[in-house]
mmCIF file of C-alpha atoms in Angstrom:
data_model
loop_
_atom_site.group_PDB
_atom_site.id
_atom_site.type_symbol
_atom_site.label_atom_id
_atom_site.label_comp_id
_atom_site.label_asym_id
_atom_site.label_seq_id
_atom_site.Cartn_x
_atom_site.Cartn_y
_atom_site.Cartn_z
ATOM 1 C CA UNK A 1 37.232 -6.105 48.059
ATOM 2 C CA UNK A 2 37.351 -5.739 44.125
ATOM 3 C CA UNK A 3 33.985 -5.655 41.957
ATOM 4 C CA UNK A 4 34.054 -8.003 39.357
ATOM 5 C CA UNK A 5 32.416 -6.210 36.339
ATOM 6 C CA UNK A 6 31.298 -9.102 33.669
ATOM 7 C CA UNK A 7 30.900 -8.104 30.131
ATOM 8 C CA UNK A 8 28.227 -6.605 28.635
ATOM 9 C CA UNK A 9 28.005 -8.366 25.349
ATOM 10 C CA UNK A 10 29.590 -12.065 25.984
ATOM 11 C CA UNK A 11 31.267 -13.730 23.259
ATOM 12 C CA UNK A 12 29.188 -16.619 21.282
ATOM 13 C CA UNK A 13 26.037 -15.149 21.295
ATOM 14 C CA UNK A 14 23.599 -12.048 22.407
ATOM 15 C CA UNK A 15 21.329 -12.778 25.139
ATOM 16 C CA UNK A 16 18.261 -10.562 26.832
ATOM 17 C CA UNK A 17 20.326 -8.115 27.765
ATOM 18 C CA UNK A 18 21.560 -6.935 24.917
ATOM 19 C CA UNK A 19 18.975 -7.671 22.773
ATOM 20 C CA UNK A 20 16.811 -5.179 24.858
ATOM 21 C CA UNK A 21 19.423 -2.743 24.836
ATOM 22 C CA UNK A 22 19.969 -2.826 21.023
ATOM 23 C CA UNK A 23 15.690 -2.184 21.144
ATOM 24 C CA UNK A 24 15.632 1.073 23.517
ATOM 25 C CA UNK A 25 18.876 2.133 21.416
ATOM 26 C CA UNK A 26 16.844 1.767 18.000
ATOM 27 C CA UNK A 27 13.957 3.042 19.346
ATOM 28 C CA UNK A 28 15.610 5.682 20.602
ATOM 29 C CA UNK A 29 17.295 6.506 17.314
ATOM 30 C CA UNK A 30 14.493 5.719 15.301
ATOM 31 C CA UNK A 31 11.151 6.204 17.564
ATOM 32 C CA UNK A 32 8.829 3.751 17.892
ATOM 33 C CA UNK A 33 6.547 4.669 14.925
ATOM 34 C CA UNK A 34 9.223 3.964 12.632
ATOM 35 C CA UNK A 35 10.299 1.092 13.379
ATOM 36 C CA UNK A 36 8.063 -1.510 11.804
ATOM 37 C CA UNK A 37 8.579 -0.122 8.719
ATOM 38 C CA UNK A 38 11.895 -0.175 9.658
ATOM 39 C CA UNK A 39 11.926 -3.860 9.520
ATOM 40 C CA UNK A 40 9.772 -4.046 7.175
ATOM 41 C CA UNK A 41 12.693 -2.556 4.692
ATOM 42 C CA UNK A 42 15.304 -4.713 6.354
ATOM 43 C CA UNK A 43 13.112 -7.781 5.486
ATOM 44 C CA UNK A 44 12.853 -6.594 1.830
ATOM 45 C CA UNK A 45 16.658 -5.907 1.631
ATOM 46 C CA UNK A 46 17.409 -9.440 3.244
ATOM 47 C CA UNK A 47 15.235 -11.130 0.492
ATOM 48 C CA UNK A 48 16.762 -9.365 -2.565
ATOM 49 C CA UNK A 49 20.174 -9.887 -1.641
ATOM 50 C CA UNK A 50 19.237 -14.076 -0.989
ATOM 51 C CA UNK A 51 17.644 -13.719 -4.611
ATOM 52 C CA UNK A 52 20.977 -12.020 -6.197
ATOM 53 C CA UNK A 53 23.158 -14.950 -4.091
ATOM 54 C CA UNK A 54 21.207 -17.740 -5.474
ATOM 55 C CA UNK A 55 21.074 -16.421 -8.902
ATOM 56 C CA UNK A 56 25.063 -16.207 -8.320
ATOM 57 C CA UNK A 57 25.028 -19.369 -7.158
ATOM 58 C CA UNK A 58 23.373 -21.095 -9.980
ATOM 59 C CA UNK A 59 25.274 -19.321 -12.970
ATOM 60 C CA UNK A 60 28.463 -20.754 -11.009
ATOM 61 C CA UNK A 61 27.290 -24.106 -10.512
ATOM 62 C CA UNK A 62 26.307 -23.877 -14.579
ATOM 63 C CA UNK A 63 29.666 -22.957 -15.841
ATOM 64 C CA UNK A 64 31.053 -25.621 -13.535
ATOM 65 C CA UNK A 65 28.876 -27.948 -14.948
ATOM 66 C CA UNK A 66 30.458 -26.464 -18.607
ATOM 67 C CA UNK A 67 26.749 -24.914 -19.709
ATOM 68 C CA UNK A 68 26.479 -21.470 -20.567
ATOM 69 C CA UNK A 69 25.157 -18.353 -18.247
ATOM 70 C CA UNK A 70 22.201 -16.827 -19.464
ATOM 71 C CA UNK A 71 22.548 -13.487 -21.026
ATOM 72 C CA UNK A 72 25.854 -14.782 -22.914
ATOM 73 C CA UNK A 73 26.133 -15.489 -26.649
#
């Protein structure tokens, strides 16, 4: 009789499992007083890096629209 041993992380997506284990690893890494801010950081990060995209975003659609970027002369 042979075990079948299913994957841990299955492709397409992350389910309960391993989100829980990615928690007890991070709070093992981390401790649980840190984490929050923790997030809190990764939150701030996310939303400067959306800022820089969109400003990237609209200086290309600009110059494809033939207008000048701001900051040029």
């Amino acid at each position: 009789m042979v075990a079948e041993i299913t994957p841990l992380f299955i492709p397409g997506g992350m389910g309960p499992p391993e989100l829980a284990i990615i928690l007890i690893i991070a709070i093992l890494l981390f401790g649980a007083n840190k984490i929050p801010k923790l997030a809190r950081s990764t939150g701030e990060a996310m939303g400067e890096f959306q800022k820089g995209r969109e400003k990237v975003e609209s200086e290309l659609e600009e110059m494809r629209e033939g207008g000048t970027v701001e900051g040029e002369t």
